[in-house]
Every structure is written in C-alpha cells, then in structure tokens.
Amino acid sequence: MTCTPMWIDTHCHLDAAEFGAAHEPALAARERARRQGVGLCVIPAVERANWTAVRELAHRTGDAYALGIHPLYVPRARDEDLDALDAELAARRGDPRLVAVGEIGLDFFVPALCEPAMRERQDRFYRVQLRLARRHGLPVILHVRRSADALLRHLRELPPGGGIAHAFSGSAEQARAFLGLGFKLGLGGAATFEPARRLRALASELPLDALVLETDAPDIPPQWLYATAAERAAGRPQGVNSPAELPRIGAVIAALRGLAPADLARATTANALAALPRLAGVEEGPA
Ligand SMILES: [Zn+2]
C-alpha cells in the first residue's frame, strides 16, 4: 500500500500518430505520466487495424486496453470486422490487460455520419458490439457525441455489464440514466474551461462515485494547452494533450468539488476499478 494515491487515465489513445509513428515518443509520454502519479492508462482501440497496436502498447507500458470499432471509423469498417472482433475477443480472453469492448458508440455530430444510411450502419455496429460485450462478459467504453439518448435506448435493450460513458457532456437527466444502467461518467480536459458552466456544474454536483477521469489524449486538450484560432494564427501551436496532464485535470475537478486532489484520486481510482473490474488484475508497469 503506497501513501501517494494513484491516478488512472481511463481513456488515452496512446497509439495515436500524434505521439509519433514509432513507439518511442508514446513510451516517453507514458513515462512522464508515471512520474506524475498516473499508475494506469486504458488504451481504447478505434478500428481493426489498430487492435494489435493497442494490445502490444499496453503490454509494453504496463497498462490496459479495449478492443472495438469507433463510430467515426464505421464508414470505412467492413462487415466482417465484427466477426473478426468476436474472434479477437475470444483469442484474448486470457489476457488480463484486456478490460473492455471499446471504443464503441454513436456520433451524431459529424454531418456525414448523420445521413440515414450511415445512422443505420452506426446503429448496427453499436448493437452488434453491445452483444459481443455481453457474450464475452466485458464492460463497454462509449463514445457519446450528440447521441446520449440513442445510446441509452440501445443500452436498455441490450444492457452490458456497465462501463464508462467517455467524455460525458450531457444533461443531468442523461447522467442519471447512465448511472442507473451501471455506468460511470468520464470527465477530462473539457471541464477545465471556465465557460463550460453546465459541465463544471455536473462535475461538482454528481455523486463522487459516478466519476472517472480521462485525458482522451491526444484529443481534448485542457485549457492550459489550448490555443485559440487567433493564437494559432499568431503562431502559437496547439498543445498536444498527454496522460501526464491527468493529475492537473484532476486537481481542477477536485477544486470544483472542494476536495483535496488526493481524495479525488482515491475515489476515481476506486470508481475506475468498479467500472472496469479487470483493471484490478492488471499489474502496473511493463511486463
Ligand atoms: Zn476516444
């Protein structure tokens, strides 16, 4: 038992090209995060082509991973990728670092994904993956963008064993609905922006056992890394988010709740283990 509480980054695309095509920059970013107290990262997959990469990276960095097809990748996914996912989940059944089916969900923000045929295709990929999560006894990591009510409707029909609604930014009512279905809500850099009043109100008012923390790195930079369009035009580059930002994001959310950061770290770590029970069997550090 250590006295420094550990942070868990429940959503981090450490294999993304922004960290460098080779593994080395990702490993350096992960090492920086470890020095900041981030004991574990969950690396979700986005499409069949990166399933091997996320698994190998999680083994190299001593972290956890999820396997799935992200809604933004549904247009280029093939139907047989769903069968391949079933086979891959079966093949990795004994791998303790596989903790969820994800990242799956629905995206009704991107216009091309809102065309009727594509909505239908997204629905189908989402529902098949919910069924796979049930078959393989895994929770799910959900991508929610303008889609909370639709996601909830399918979840009620095909309830998996809980999971995480990642980058949650819905209403209090939608939050309660996800919690009622056994989900935790993922909060990250978006809550560090002062104008995000509704999200910050949720971050301060939701029950403490509802929350898990995430960076979604390299996406969703926190306020201190974010360059506005004007700043970018003036030559300031957009900062690249990384898992090392998690404790600072956590400190902002702790302050919103009037908590000590260590107490938020303890609570959100326990919540992450409740949402993704196999995390308890992941040994920290490279194998
Ligand atoms: Zn993601």
CSV table of C-alpha atoms and ligand atoms in Angstrom, one decimal:
chain,number,residue,atom,x,y,z
A,1,MET,CA,0.0,0.0,0.0
A,2,THR,CA,1.5,3.3,-1.1
A,3,CYS,CA,0.6,6.6,0.5
A,4,THR,CA,0.6,8.5,-2.8
A,5,PRO,CA,-2.7,7.8,-4.4
A,6,MET,CA,-2.6,6.7,-8.0
A,7,TRP,CA,-4.4,8.3,-10.8
A,8,ILE,CA,-6.0,6.2,-13.6
A,9,ASP,CA,-6.4,7.7,-17.1
A,10,THR,CA,-9.4,5.7,-18.2
A,11,HIS,CA,-9.2,6.9,-21.8
A,12,CYS,CA,-6.0,7.6,-23.6
A,13,HIS,CA,-5.2,6.9,-27.3
A,14,LEU,CA,-1.5,6.4,-26.6
A,15,ASP,CA,-1.1,4.6,-30.0
A,16,ALA,CA,-2.2,7.7,-32.0
A,17,ALA,CA,0.0,9.2,-34.6
A,18,GLU,CA,0.3,12.4,-32.7
A,19,PHE,CA,2.6,10.6,-30.2
A,20,GLY,CA,4.8,9.6,-33.1
A,21,ALA,CA,4.6,6.7,-35.6
A,22,ALA,CA,7.3,4.8,-33.7
A,23,HIS,CA,6.5,3.7,-30.2
A,24,GLU,CA,9.3,5.7,-28.5
A,25,PRO,CA,7.5,9.1,-28.2
A,26,ALA,CA,4.5,7.3,-26.7
A,27,LEU,CA,6.7,5.5,-24.2
A,28,ALA,CA,8.3,8.8,-23.2
A,29,ALA,CA,4.8,10.4,-22.8
A,30,ARG,CA,3.8,7.4,-20.7
A,31,GLU,CA,6.9,7.6,-18.5
A,32,ARG,CA,6.3,11.3,-17.9
A,33,ALA,CA,2.7,10.5,-16.8
A,34,ARG,CA,4.0,7.7,-14.5
A,35,ARG,CA,6.3,10.3,-12.8
A,36,GLN,CA,3.2,12.4,-12.2
A,37,GLY,CA,1.4,9.6,-10.5
A,38,VAL,CA,-0.6,8.1,-13.3
A,39,GLY,CA,-0.4,4.4,-12.4
A,40,LEU,CA,-2.6,3.0,-15.2
A,41,CYS,CA,-3.9,4.1,-18.6
A,42,VAL,CA,-6.7,2.4,-20.6
A,43,ILE,CA,-5.9,2.5,-24.3
A,44,PRO,CA,-9.1,2.0,-26.4
A,45,ALA,CA,-9.0,0.8,-29.9
A,46,VAL,CA,-10.7,2.5,-32.8
A,47,GLU,CA,-10.6,0.0,-35.7
A,48,ARG,CA,-9.5,-3.4,-36.6
A,49,ALA,CA,-6.2,-2.0,-38.0
A,50,ASN,CA,-5.1,-0.8,-34.5
A,51,TRP,CA,-6.1,-3.8,-32.3
A,52,THR,CA,-2.6,-5.3,-32.4
A,53,ALA,CA,-1.0,-1.9,-31.8
A,54,VAL,CA,-3.1,-1.1,-28.6
A,55,ARG,CA,-2.6,-4.6,-27.2
A,56,GLU,CA,1.2,-4.5,-27.8
A,57,LEU,CA,1.5,-1.0,-26.5
A,58,ALA,CA,-0.5,-1.8,-23.3
A,59,HIS,CA,1.8,-4.8,-22.7
A,60,ARG,CA,4.9,-2.6,-23.2
A,61,THR,CA,3.7,0.2,-21.0
A,62,GLY,CA,2.1,-2.0,-18.3
A,63,ASP,CA,-1.3,-0.6,-19.0
A,64,ALA,CA,-4.8,-1.9,-20.1
A,65,TYR,CA,-6.6,-1.9,-23.4
A,66,ALA,CA,-10.0,-2.2,-25.0
A,67,LEU,CA,-10.9,-3.7,-28.4
A,68,GLY,CA,-13.7,-2.3,-30.7
A,69,ILE,CA,-14.7,-0.2,-33.6
A,70,HIS,CA,-15.2,3.5,-33.0
A,71,PRO,CA,-18.2,5.2,-34.7
A,72,LEU,CA,-16.0,7.6,-36.6
A,73,TYR,CA,-14.4,4.5,-38.2
A,74,VAL,CA,-17.7,2.8,-39.1
A,75,PRO,CA,-17.7,4.3,-42.6
A,76,ARG,CA,-14.5,2.5,-43.6
A,77,ALA,CA,-15.0,-0.6,-41.5
A,78,ARG,CA,-16.1,-3.8,-43.2
A,79,ASP,CA,-18.9,-6.0,-42.0
A,80,GLU,CA,-16.5,-8.9,-41.5
A,81,ASP,CA,-14.6,-6.7,-39.0
A,82,LEU,CA,-17.4,-7.5,-36.5
A,83,ASP,CA,-16.7,-11.3,-36.8
A,84,ALA,CA,-13.0,-10.5,-36.5
A,85,LEU,CA,-13.7,-8.6,-33.3
A,86,ASP,CA,-15.6,-11.6,-31.9
A,87,ALA,CA,-12.7,-13.9,-32.7
A,88,GLU,CA,-10.1,-11.4,-31.3
A,89,LEU,CA,-12.1,-11.1,-28.0
A,90,ALA,CA,-12.1,-14.9,-27.8
A,91,ALA,CA,-8.4,-15.1,-28.6
A,92,ARG,CA,-7.5,-12.5,-25.9
A,93,ARG,CA,-9.9,-13.9,-23.2
A,94,GLY,CA,-6.9,-14.9,-21.0
A,95,ASP,CA,-5.1,-11.6,-21.3
A,96,PRO,CA,-5.7,-9.7,-18.1
A,97,ARG,CA,-4.9,-6.4,-19.8
A,98,LEU,CA,-8.0,-6.6,-22.0
A,99,VAL,CA,-10.6,-4.8,-19.8
A,100,ALA,CA,-13.4,-3.7,-22.1
A,101,VAL,CA,-15.1,-3.5,-25.5
A,102,GLY,CA,-14.3,-0.1,-26.9
A,103,GLU,CA,-14.4,2.5,-28.1
A,104,ILE,CA,-17.9,2.0,-29.4
A,105,GLY,CA,-20.9,4.2,-29.7
A,106,LEU,CA,-22.7,6.7,-31.9
A,107,ASP,CA,-21.7,10.1,-33.2
A,108,PHE,CA,-24.4,12.4,-34.5
A,109,PHE,CA,-22.1,15.5,-34.6
A,110,VAL,CA,-20.2,14.7,-37.8
A,111,PRO,CA,-22.6,15.5,-40.7
A,112,ALA,CA,-21.5,12.6,-42.9
A,113,LEU,CA,-22.4,10.2,-40.0
A,114,CYS,CA,-25.9,11.6,-39.8
A,115,GLU,CA,-27.1,10.5,-43.3
A,116,PRO,CA,-29.9,8.0,-42.8
A,117,ALA,CA,-27.9,5.0,-44.2
A,118,MET,CA,-24.9,5.9,-42.1
A,119,ARG,CA,-27.0,6.3,-38.9
A,120,GLU,CA,-28.4,2.8,-39.6
A,121,ARG,CA,-24.9,1.4,-40.1
A,122,GLN,CA,-23.7,3.1,-36.9
A,123,ASP,CA,-26.7,1.6,-35.0
A,124,ARG,CA,-25.9,-1.8,-36.4
A,125,PHE,CA,-22.2,-1.7,-35.4
A,126,TYR,CA,-23.1,-0.4,-32.0
A,127,ARG,CA,-25.7,-3.1,-31.3
A,128,VAL,CA,-23.5,-6.0,-32.6
A,129,GLN,CA,-20.7,-4.7,-30.3
A,130,LEU,CA,-23.0,-4.5,-27.3
A,131,ARG,CA,-23.9,-8.1,-27.9
A,132,LEU,CA,-20.2,-9.1,-28.2
A,133,ALA,CA,-19.6,-7.3,-24.8
A,134,ARG,CA,-22.3,-9.4,-23.3
A,135,ARG,CA,-21.1,-12.6,-24.9
A,136,HIS,CA,-17.5,-12.0,-23.7
A,137,GLY,CA,-18.5,-10.7,-20.2
A,138,LEU,CA,-16.8,-7.3,-20.7
A,139,PRO,CA,-18.0,-3.8,-19.9
A,140,VAL,CA,-18.0,-1.1,-22.7
A,141,ILE,CA,-16.3,2.2,-23.3
A,142,LEU,CA,-18.8,4.5,-25.0
A,143,HIS,CA,-18.2,7.4,-27.4
A,144,VAL,CA,-21.1,9.9,-26.8
A,145,ARG,CA,-21.5,12.9,-29.1
A,146,ARG,CA,-25.0,14.3,-29.6
A,147,SER,CA,-26.1,10.7,-29.1
A,148,ALA,CA,-26.7,10.1,-25.4
A,149,ASP,CA,-30.5,9.4,-25.7
A,150,ALA,CA,-30.0,7.0,-28.7
A,151,LEU,CA,-27.1,5.2,-26.9
A,152,LEU,CA,-29.3,4.8,-23.8
A,153,ARG,CA,-32.2,3.4,-25.8
A,154,HIS,CA,-30.0,0.6,-27.2
A,155,LEU,CA,-28.4,0.0,-23.8
A,156,ARG,CA,-31.8,-0.6,-22.2
A,157,GLU,CA,-32.5,-3.3,-24.8
A,158,LEU,CA,-29.0,-4.9,-24.7
A,159,PRO,CA,-27.6,-4.0,-21.2
A,160,PRO,CA,-23.9,-4.8,-21.0
A,161,GLY,CA,-22.2,-5.2,-17.6
A,162,GLY,CA,-21.8,-1.4,-17.2
A,163,GLY,CA,-18.8,0.6,-18.3
A,164,ILE,CA,-17.9,4.2,-19.0
A,165,ALA,CA,-19.7,7.0,-20.9
A,166,HIS,CA,-16.5,8.7,-22.0
A,167,ALA,CA,-16.1,12.5,-22.4
A,168,PHE,CA,-19.6,12.8,-21.0
A,169,SER,CA,-21.1,16.3,-21.5
A,170,GLY,CA,-24.9,15.6,-21.5
A,171,SER,CA,-27.6,16.7,-19.2
A,172,ALA,CA,-28.1,15.8,-15.5
A,173,GLU,CA,-31.0,13.6,-16.6
A,174,GLN,CA,-28.9,11.7,-19.1
A,175,ALA,CA,-26.2,11.4,-16.5
A,176,ARG,CA,-28.7,9.8,-14.1
A,177,ALA,CA,-29.8,7.4,-16.8
A,178,PHE,CA,-26.2,6.2,-17.5
A,179,LEU,CA,-25.6,5.8,-13.7
A,180,GLY,CA,-28.9,3.9,-13.4
A,181,LEU,CA,-27.5,1.4,-16.0
A,182,GLY,CA,-24.4,0.9,-14.0
A,183,PHE,CA,-22.1,3.3,-15.9
A,184,LYS,CA,-19.5,5.7,-14.7
A,185,LEU,CA,-19.1,9.1,-16.4
A,186,GLY,CA,-15.7,10.1,-17.9
A,187,LEU,CA,-14.5,13.6,-17.2
A,188,GLY,CA,-11.4,15.3,-18.6
A,189,GLY,CA,-9.9,18.4,-20.1
A,190,ALA,CA,-13.3,19.9,-21.2
A,191,ALA,CA,-14.1,20.5,-17.5
A,192,THR,CA,-11.0,22.7,-17.2
A,193,PHE,CA,-12.6,25.5,-19.3
A,194,GLU,CA,-14.3,28.1,-17.3
A,195,PRO,CA,-17.1,28.8,-19.9
A,196,ALA,CA,-18.1,25.1,-19.7
A,197,ARG,CA,-20.6,26.0,-17.0
A,198,ARG,CA,-23.0,23.1,-17.4
A,199,LEU,CA,-20.2,20.5,-17.5
A,200,ARG,CA,-18.5,22.1,-14.5
A,201,ALA,CA,-21.7,22.1,-12.5
A,202,LEU,CA,-22.1,18.4,-13.3
A,203,ALA,CA,-18.5,17.8,-12.3
A,204,SER,CA,-19.1,19.4,-8.9
A,205,GLU,CA,-22.6,18.1,-8.2
A,206,LEU,CA,-22.7,14.5,-9.4
A,207,PRO,CA,-22.2,11.9,-6.7
A,208,LEU,CA,-18.5,11.2,-6.2
A,209,ASP,CA,-19.0,7.5,-7.0
A,210,ALA,CA,-20.2,8.5,-10.5
A,211,LEU,CA,-16.9,9.9,-11.9
A,212,VAL,CA,-13.8,8.5,-13.6
A,213,LEU,CA,-11.1,10.7,-15.0
A,214,GLU,CA,-9.6,10.6,-18.5
A,215,THR,CA,-7.4,12.8,-20.8
A,216,ASP,CA,-8.6,11.4,-24.2
A,217,ALA,CA,-5.1,12.3,-25.2
A,218,PRO,CA,-4.0,13.4,-27.8
A,219,ASP,CA,-7.5,15.0,-28.2
A,220,ILE,CA,-9.5,17.3,-25.8
A,221,PRO,CA,-6.5,19.4,-24.6
A,222,PRO,CA,-7.1,21.0,-21.2
A,223,GLN,CA,-7.4,24.8,-21.0
A,224,TRP,CA,-3.7,25.4,-20.4
A,225,LEU,CA,-2.7,23.6,-23.6
A,226,TYR,CA,-5.4,25.0,-25.8
A,227,ALA,CA,-4.6,27.6,-28.4
A,228,THR,CA,-7.5,29.6,-29.8
A,229,ALA,CA,-7.8,30.2,-33.5
A,230,ALA,CA,-6.4,33.7,-33.1
A,231,GLU,CA,-3.4,32.4,-31.1
A,232,ARG,CA,-2.8,29.7,-33.7
A,233,ALA,CA,-2.9,32.3,-36.4
A,234,ALA,CA,-0.3,34.3,-34.4
A,235,GLY,CA,2.0,31.3,-34.4
A,236,ARG,CA,1.2,29.5,-31.1
A,237,PRO,CA,0.9,25.8,-31.9
A,238,GLN,CA,-2.0,23.7,-30.4
A,239,GLY,CA,-0.6,21.8,-27.4
A,240,VAL,CA,-0.7,18.0,-27.6
A,241,ASN,CA,-2.6,16.5,-24.7
A,242,SER,CA,-0.9,13.6,-23.0
A,243,PRO,CA,-1.7,11.3,-20.0
A,244,ALA,CA,0.8,13.4,-17.9
A,245,GLU,CA,-1.9,16.1,-17.8
A,246,LEU,CA,-4.3,13.9,-15.8
A,247,PRO,CA,-3.3,14.9,-12.2
A,248,ARG,CA,-3.6,18.6,-13.1
A,249,ILE,CA,-7.1,18.0,-14.7
A,250,GLY,CA,-7.9,16.0,-11.5
A,251,ALA,CA,-6.8,18.9,-9.4
A,252,VAL,CA,-9.2,21.3,-11.2
A,253,ILE,CA,-12.1,18.9,-10.8
A,254,ALA,CA,-11.2,18.4,-7.1
A,255,ALA,CA,-11.2,22.1,-6.6
A,256,LEU,CA,-14.7,22.4,-8.2
A,257,ARG,CA,-15.9,19.9,-5.6
A,258,GLY,CA,-14.0,21.4,-2.7
A,259,LEU,CA,-11.9,18.2,-2.3
A,260,ALA,CA,-8.2,17.5,-1.9
A,261,PRO,CA,-6.8,16.1,-5.1
A,262,ALA,CA,-5.6,13.0,-3.3
A,263,ASP,CA,-9.2,12.3,-2.2
A,264,LEU,CA,-10.4,12.7,-5.8
A,265,ALA,CA,-7.6,10.4,-7.0
A,266,ARG,CA,-8.6,7.7,-4.4
A,267,ALA,CA,-12.3,7.9,-5.2
A,268,THR,CA,-11.9,8.0,-9.0
A,269,THR,CA,-9.4,5.1,-8.9
A,270,ALA,CA,-12.0,3.0,-7.0
A,271,ASN,CA,-14.7,4.0,-9.5
A,272,ALA,CA,-12.5,3.0,-12.4
A,273,LEU,CA,-12.0,-0.4,-10.9
A,274,ALA,CA,-15.7,-0.7,-10.4
A,275,ALA,CA,-16.5,0.2,-14.0
A,276,LEU,CA,-13.7,-2.0,-15.5
A,277,PRO,CA,-13.3,-4.8,-12.9
A,278,ARG,CA,-10.5,-6.5,-14.8
A,279,LEU,CA,-8.3,-3.5,-14.1
A,280,ALA,CA,-7.8,-4.9,-10.6
A,281,GLY,CA,-5.9,-7.8,-12.2
A,282,VAL,CA,-3.6,-5.6,-14.2
A,283,GLU,CA,-0.2,-5.4,-12.8
A,284,GLU,CA,1.2,-1.9,-13.0
A,285,GLY,CA,4.4,-1.5,-15.0
A,286,PRO,CA,5.7,-3.2,-18.1
A,287,ALA,CA,5.5,-7.0,-18.1
B,1,ZN,ZN,-11.5,8.1,-27.6
